[in-house]
Tab-separated table of C-alpha atoms and ligand atoms in Angstrom:
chain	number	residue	atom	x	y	z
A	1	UNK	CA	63.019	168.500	51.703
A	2	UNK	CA	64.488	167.279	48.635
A	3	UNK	CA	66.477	170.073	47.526
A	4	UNK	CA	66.210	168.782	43.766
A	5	UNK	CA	62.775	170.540	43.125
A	6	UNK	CA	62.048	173.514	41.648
A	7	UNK	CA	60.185	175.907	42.909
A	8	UNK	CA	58.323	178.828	41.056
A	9	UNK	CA	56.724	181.636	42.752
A	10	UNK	CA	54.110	183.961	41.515
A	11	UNK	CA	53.916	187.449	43.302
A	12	UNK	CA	56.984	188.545	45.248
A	13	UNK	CA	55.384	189.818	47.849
A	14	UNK	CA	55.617	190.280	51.715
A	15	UNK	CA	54.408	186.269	52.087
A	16	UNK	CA	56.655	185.199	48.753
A	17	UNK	CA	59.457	186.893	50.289
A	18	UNK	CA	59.235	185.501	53.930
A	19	UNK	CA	58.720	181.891	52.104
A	20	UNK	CA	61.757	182.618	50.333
A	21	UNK	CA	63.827	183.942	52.963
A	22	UNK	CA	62.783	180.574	55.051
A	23	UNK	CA	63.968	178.008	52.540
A	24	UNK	CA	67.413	180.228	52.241
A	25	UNK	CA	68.080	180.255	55.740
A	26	UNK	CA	67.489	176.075	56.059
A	27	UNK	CA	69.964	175.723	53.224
A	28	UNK	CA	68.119	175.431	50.160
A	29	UNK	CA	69.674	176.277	46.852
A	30	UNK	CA	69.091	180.022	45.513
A	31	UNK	CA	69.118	178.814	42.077
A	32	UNK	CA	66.263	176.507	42.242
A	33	UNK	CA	64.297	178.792	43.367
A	34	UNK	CA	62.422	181.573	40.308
A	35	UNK	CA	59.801	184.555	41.449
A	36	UNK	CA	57.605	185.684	38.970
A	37	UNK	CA	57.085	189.802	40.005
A	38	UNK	CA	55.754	192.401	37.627
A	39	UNK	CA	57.412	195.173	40.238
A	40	UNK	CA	61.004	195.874	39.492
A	41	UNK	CA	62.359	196.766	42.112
A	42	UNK	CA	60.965	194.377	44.240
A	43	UNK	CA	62.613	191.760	41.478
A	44	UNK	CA	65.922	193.140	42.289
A	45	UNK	CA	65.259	192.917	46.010
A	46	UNK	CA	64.888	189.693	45.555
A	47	UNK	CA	67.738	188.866	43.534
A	48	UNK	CA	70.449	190.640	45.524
A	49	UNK	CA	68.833	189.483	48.817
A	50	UNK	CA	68.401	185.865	48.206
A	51	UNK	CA	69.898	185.260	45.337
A	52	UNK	CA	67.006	183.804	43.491
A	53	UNK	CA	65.753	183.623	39.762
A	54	UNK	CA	64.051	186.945	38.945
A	55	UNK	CA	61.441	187.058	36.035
A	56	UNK	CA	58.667	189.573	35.215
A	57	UNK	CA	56.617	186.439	32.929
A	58	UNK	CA	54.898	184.069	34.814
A	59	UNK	CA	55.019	181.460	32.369
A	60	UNK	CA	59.426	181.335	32.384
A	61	UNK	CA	58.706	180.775	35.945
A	62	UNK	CA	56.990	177.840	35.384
A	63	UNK	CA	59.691	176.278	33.311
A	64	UNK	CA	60.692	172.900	35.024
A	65	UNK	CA	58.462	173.607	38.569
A	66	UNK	CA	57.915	170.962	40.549
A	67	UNK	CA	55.914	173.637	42.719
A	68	UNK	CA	54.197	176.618	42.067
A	69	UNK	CA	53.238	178.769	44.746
A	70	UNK	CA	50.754	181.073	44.235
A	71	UNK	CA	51.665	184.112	46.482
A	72	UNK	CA	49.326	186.896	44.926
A	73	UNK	CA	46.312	188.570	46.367
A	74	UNK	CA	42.928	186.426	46.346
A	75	UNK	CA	41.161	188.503	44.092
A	76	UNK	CA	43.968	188.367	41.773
A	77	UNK	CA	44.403	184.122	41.708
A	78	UNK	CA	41.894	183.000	39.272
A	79	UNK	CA	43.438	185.542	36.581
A	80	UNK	CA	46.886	184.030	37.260
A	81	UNK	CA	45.494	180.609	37.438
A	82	UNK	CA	43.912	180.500	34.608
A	83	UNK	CA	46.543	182.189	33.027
A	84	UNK	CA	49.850	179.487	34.200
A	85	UNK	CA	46.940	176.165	33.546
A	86	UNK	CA	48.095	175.411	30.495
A	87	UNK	CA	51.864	175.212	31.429
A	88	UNK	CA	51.390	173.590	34.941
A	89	UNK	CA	49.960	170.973	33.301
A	90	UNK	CA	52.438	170.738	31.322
A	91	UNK	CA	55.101	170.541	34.168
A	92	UNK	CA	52.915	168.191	35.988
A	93	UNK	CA	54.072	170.679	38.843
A	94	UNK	CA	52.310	170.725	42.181
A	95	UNK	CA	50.277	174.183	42.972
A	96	UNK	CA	50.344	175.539	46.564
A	97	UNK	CA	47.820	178.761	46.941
A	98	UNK	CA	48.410	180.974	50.059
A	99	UNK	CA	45.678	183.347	49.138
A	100	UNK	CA	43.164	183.388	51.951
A	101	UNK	CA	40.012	181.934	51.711
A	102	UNK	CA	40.620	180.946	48.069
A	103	UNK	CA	38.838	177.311	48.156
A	104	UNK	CA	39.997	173.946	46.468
A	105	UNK	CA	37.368	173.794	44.460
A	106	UNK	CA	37.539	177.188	42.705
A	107	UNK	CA	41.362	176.790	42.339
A	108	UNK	CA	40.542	173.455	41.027
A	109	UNK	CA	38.118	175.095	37.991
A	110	UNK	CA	40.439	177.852	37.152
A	111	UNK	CA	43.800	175.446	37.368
A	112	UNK	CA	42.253	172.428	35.400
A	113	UNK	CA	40.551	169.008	36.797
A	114	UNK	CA	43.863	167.072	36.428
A	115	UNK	CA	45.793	169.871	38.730
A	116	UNK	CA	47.560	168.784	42.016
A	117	UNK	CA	46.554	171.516	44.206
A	118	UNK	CA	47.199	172.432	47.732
A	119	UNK	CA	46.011	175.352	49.830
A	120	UNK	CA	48.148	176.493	52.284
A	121	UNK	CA	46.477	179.220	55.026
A	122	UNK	CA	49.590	180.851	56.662
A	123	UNK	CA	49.511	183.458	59.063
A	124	UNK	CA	51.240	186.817	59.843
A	125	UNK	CA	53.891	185.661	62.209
A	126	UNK	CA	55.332	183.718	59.029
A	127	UNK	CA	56.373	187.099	58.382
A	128	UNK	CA	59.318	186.189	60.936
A	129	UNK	CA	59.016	182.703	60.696
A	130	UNK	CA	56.291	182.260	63.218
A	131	UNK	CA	53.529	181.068	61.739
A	132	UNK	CA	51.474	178.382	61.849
A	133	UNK	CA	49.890	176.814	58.815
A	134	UNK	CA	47.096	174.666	57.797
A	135	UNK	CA	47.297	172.668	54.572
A	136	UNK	CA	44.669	170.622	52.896
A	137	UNK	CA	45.640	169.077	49.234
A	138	UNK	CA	43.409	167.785	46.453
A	139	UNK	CA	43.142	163.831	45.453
A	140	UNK	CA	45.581	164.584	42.298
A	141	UNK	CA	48.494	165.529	45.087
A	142	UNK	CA	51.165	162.478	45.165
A	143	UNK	CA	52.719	161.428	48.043
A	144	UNK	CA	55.997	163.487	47.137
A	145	UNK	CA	53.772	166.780	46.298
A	146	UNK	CA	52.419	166.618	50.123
A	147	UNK	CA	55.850	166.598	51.610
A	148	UNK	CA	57.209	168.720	49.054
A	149	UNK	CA	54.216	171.507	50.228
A	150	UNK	CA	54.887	170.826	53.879
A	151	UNK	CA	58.207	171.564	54.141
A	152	UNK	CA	57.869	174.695	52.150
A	153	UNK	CA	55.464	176.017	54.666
A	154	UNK	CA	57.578	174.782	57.415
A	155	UNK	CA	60.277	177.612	56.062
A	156	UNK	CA	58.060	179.819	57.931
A	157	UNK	CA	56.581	177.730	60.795
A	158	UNK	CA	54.664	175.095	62.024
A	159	UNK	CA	51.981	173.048	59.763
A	160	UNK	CA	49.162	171.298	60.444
A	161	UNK	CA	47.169	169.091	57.462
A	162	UNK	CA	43.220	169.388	57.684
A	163	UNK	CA	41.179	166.283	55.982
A	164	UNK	CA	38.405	168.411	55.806
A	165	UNK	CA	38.375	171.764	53.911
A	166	UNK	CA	34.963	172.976	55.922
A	167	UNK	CA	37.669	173.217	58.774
A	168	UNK	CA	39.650	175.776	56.929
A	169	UNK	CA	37.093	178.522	58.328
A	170	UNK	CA	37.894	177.402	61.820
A	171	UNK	CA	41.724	177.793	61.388
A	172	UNK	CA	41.151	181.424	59.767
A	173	UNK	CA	39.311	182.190	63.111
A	174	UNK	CA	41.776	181.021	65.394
A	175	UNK	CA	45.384	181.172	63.617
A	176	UNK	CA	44.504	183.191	60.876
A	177	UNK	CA	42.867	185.956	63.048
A	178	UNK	CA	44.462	184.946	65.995
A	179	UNK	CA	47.171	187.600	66.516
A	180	UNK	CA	44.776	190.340	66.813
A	181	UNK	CA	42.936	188.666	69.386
A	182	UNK	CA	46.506	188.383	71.262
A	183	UNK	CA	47.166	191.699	70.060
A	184	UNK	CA	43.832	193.146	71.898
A	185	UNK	CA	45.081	191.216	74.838
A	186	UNK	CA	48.870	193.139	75.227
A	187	UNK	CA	47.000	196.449	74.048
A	188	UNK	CA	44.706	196.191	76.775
A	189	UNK	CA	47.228	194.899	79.884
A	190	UNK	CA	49.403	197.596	78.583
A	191	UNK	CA	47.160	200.437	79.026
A	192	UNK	CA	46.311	198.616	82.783
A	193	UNK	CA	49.776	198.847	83.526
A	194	UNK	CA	49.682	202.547	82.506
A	195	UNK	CA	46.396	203.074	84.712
A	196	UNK	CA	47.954	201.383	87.698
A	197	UNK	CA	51.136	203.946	87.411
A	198	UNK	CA	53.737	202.349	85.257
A	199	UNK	CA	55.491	204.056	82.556
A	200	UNK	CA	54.346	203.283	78.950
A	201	UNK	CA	57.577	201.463	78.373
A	202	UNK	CA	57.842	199.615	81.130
A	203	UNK	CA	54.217	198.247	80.868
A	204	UNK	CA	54.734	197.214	77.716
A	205	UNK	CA	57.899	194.955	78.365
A	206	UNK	CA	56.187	193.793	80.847
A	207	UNK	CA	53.026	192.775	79.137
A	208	UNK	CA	55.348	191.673	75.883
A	209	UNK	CA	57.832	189.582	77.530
A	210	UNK	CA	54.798	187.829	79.959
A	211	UNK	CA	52.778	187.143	76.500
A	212	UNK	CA	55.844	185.548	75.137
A	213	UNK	CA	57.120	183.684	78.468
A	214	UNK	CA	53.305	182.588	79.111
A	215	UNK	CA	53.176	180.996	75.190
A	216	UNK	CA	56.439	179.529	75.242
A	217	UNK	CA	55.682	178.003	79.038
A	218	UNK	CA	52.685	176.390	77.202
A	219	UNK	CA	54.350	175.403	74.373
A	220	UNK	CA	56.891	173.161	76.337
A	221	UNK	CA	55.103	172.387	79.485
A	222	UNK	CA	53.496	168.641	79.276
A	223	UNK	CA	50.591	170.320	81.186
A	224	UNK	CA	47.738	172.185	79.126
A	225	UNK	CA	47.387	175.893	79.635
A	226	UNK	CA	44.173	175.002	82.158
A	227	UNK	CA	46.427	173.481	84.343
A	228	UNK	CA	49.439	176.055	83.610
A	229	UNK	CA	46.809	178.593	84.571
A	230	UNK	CA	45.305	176.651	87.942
A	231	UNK	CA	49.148	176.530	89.197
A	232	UNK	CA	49.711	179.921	88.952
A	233	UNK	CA	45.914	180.772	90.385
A	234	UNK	CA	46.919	180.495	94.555
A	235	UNK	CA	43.608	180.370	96.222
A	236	UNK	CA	43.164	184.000	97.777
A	237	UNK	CA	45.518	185.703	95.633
A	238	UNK	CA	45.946	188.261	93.257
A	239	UNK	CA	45.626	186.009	89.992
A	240	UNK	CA	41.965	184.576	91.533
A	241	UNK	CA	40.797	187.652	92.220
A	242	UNK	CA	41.420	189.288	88.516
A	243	UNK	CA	40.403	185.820	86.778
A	244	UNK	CA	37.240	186.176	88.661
A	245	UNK	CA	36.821	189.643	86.996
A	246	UNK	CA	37.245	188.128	83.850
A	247	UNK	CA	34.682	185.351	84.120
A	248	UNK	CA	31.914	187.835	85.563
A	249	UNK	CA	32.912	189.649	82.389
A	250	UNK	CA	31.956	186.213	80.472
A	251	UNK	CA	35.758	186.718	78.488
A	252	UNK	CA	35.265	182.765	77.430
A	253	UNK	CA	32.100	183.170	76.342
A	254	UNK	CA	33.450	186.591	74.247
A	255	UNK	CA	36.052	184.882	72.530
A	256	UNK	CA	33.352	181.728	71.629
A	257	UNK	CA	31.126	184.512	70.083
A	258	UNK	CA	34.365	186.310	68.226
A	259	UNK	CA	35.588	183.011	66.622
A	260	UNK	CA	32.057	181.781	65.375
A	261	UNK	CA	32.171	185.336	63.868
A	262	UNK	CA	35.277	185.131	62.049
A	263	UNK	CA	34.408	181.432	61.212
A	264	UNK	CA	31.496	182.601	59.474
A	265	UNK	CA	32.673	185.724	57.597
A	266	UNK	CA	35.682	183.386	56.104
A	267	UNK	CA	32.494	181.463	54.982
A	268	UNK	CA	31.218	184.035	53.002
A	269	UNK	CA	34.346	185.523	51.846
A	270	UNK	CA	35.164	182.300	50.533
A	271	UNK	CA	31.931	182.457	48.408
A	272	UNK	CA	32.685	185.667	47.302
A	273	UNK	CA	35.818	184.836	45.974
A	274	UNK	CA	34.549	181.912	44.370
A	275	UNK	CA	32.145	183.433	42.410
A	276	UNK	CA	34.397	186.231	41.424
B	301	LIG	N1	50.830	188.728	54.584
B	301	LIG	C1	50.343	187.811	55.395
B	301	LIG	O1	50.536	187.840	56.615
B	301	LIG	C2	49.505	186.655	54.865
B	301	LIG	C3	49.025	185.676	55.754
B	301	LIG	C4	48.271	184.622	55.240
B	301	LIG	C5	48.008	184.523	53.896
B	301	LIG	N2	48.482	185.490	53.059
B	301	LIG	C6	48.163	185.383	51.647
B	301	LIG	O2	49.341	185.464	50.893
B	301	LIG	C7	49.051	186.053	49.635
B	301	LIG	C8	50.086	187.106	49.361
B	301	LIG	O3	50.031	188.088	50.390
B	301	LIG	P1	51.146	189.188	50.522
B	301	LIG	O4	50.942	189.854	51.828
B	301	LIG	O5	52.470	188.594	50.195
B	301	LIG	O6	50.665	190.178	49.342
B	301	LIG	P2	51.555	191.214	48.506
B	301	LIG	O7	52.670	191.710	49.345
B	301	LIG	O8	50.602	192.179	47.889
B	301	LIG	O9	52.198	190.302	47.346
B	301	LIG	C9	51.556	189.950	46.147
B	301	LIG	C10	52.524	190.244	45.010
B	301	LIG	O10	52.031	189.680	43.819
B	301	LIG	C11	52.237	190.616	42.766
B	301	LIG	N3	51.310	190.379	41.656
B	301	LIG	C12	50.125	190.977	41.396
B	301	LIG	N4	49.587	190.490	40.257
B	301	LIG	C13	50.453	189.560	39.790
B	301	LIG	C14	50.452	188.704	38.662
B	301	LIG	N5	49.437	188.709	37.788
B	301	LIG	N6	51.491	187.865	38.484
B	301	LIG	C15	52.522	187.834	39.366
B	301	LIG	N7	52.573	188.618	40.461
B	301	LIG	C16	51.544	189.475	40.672
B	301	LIG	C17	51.982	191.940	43.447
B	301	LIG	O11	52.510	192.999	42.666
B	301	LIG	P3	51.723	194.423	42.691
B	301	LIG	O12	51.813	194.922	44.108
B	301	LIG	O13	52.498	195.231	41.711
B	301	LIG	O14	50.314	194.133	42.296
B	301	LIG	C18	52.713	191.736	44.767
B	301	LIG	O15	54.089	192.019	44.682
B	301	LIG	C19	47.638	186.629	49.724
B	301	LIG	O16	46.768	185.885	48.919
B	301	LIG	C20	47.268	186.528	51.175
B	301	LIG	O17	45.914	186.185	51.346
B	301	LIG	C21	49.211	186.549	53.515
């Protein structure tokens, strides 16, 4: 990324902070960088951590943005949207909402038809640079305003654009609500390895370093995790025997049902926030 631009954050929060940490750590500048946090201290966390331009007025942290991220709380966006409109415009600055479930079109209203908008839907593991994000970007975003967005999220990930915004519920119900479906998943072996005779610890090294040998295995392998899984599934063994448990137990069929549910509740949460 060009590290010309200027980039303004609004709310210093956990995301803001792992955002900022991400663009530190790939080398870009500290002083192009402003957060706009009505918490002290966490203003002078910032500072002394990264570095970075610390300002309690949203507005000075507009001054000059190329991009403004929008790194508050849903149900607090359209109050700072409508509230940083005027100058954004002004700036002619591209602005990237993280809030979840906070549509294009609402952000759109509140942040004036002219505004270049992108929504961003991170998830937790950008916490520690993990995450995988989906972006989708309004017809006002230039060419330079897409890359500019995309390699901001990459400071804490992976990103993926979407063409269609409907599609946004499907990523909140599979990497938005993902790691507590992987989560489930170690509690679960964990407490097997517990009923089987292991010690707490010990089943849960076990089940944490297998979850992350088994995602990075499928992350590099050519082969997709069907296959991964048929090469480790020896006919007569031990694997075939519990995967057989699983699909009496219809686990495929449970996860289908879970993700249309989350699907649909980031549907109407998205409503909700719209008409806020
Ligand atoms: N955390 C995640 O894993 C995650 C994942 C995906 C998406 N997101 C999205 O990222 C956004 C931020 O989440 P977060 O976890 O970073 O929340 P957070 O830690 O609560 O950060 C939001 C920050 O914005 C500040 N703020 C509130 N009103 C403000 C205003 N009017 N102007 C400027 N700053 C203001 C808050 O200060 P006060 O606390 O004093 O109000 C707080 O420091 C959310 O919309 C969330 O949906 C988060």
């Amino acid at each position: 990324m060009s590290t010309e631009s200027q980039i303004a954050f609004i709310g210093g929060g956990n995301m803001a902070r792992s955002l900022v940490g991400g663009l530190i750590a790939d080398g870009y500048p500290a002083q192009r960088i402003t957060v706009s946090e009505p918490e002290p201290e966490r203003r002078e966390q910032l500072r002394s951590r990264f570095g970075v331009a610390v300002t309690a007025d949203n507005g000075e942290a507009l001054e000059g943005a190329d991009a403004v991220v929008l790194a508050v709380k849903p149900q607090t966006v359209r109050t700072v949207a409508e509230e940083i409109a005027p100058a954004l415009g002004q700036a002619g600055a591209v602005a990237i909402s993280i809030a979840a479930g906070v549509r294009l079109a609402d952000l759109q209203r509140w942040l004036g038809p002219q505004a270049a908008v992108v929504r961003a839907m991170p998830n937790t593991p950008s916490l520690i640079q993990s995450g995988a994000t989906a972006l989708i970007a309004n017809a006002q975003v230039s060419a330079a305003q897409h890359s500019l967005a995309e390699s901001l999220l990459r400071a804490v990930g992976q990103t993926q654009w979407l063409t269609d915004e409907a599609q946004m519920d499907a990523v909140t119900a599979i990497s938005g609500s993902g790691p507590a479906y992987f989560f489930l998943l170690m509690e679960a072996l964990e407490e097997a390895g517990v009923e089987l005779g292991l010690d707490r610890e010990t089943a849960r090294l076990l089940t944490l370093e297998t979850a992350t040998g088994a995602a990075r295995m499928a992350l590099e392998s050519e082969d997709t995790p069907a296959r991964l899984r048929e090469r480790v599934t020896s006919p007569g063994g031990t694997t075939e025997r519990a995967l057989g448990v699983l699909d009496d137990a219809d686990l495929r069929g449970a996860i289908q049902r879970a993700a249309e549910a989350a699907a649909h509740r980031a549907h109407e949460l998205g409503n909700l926030l719209g008409e806020q």
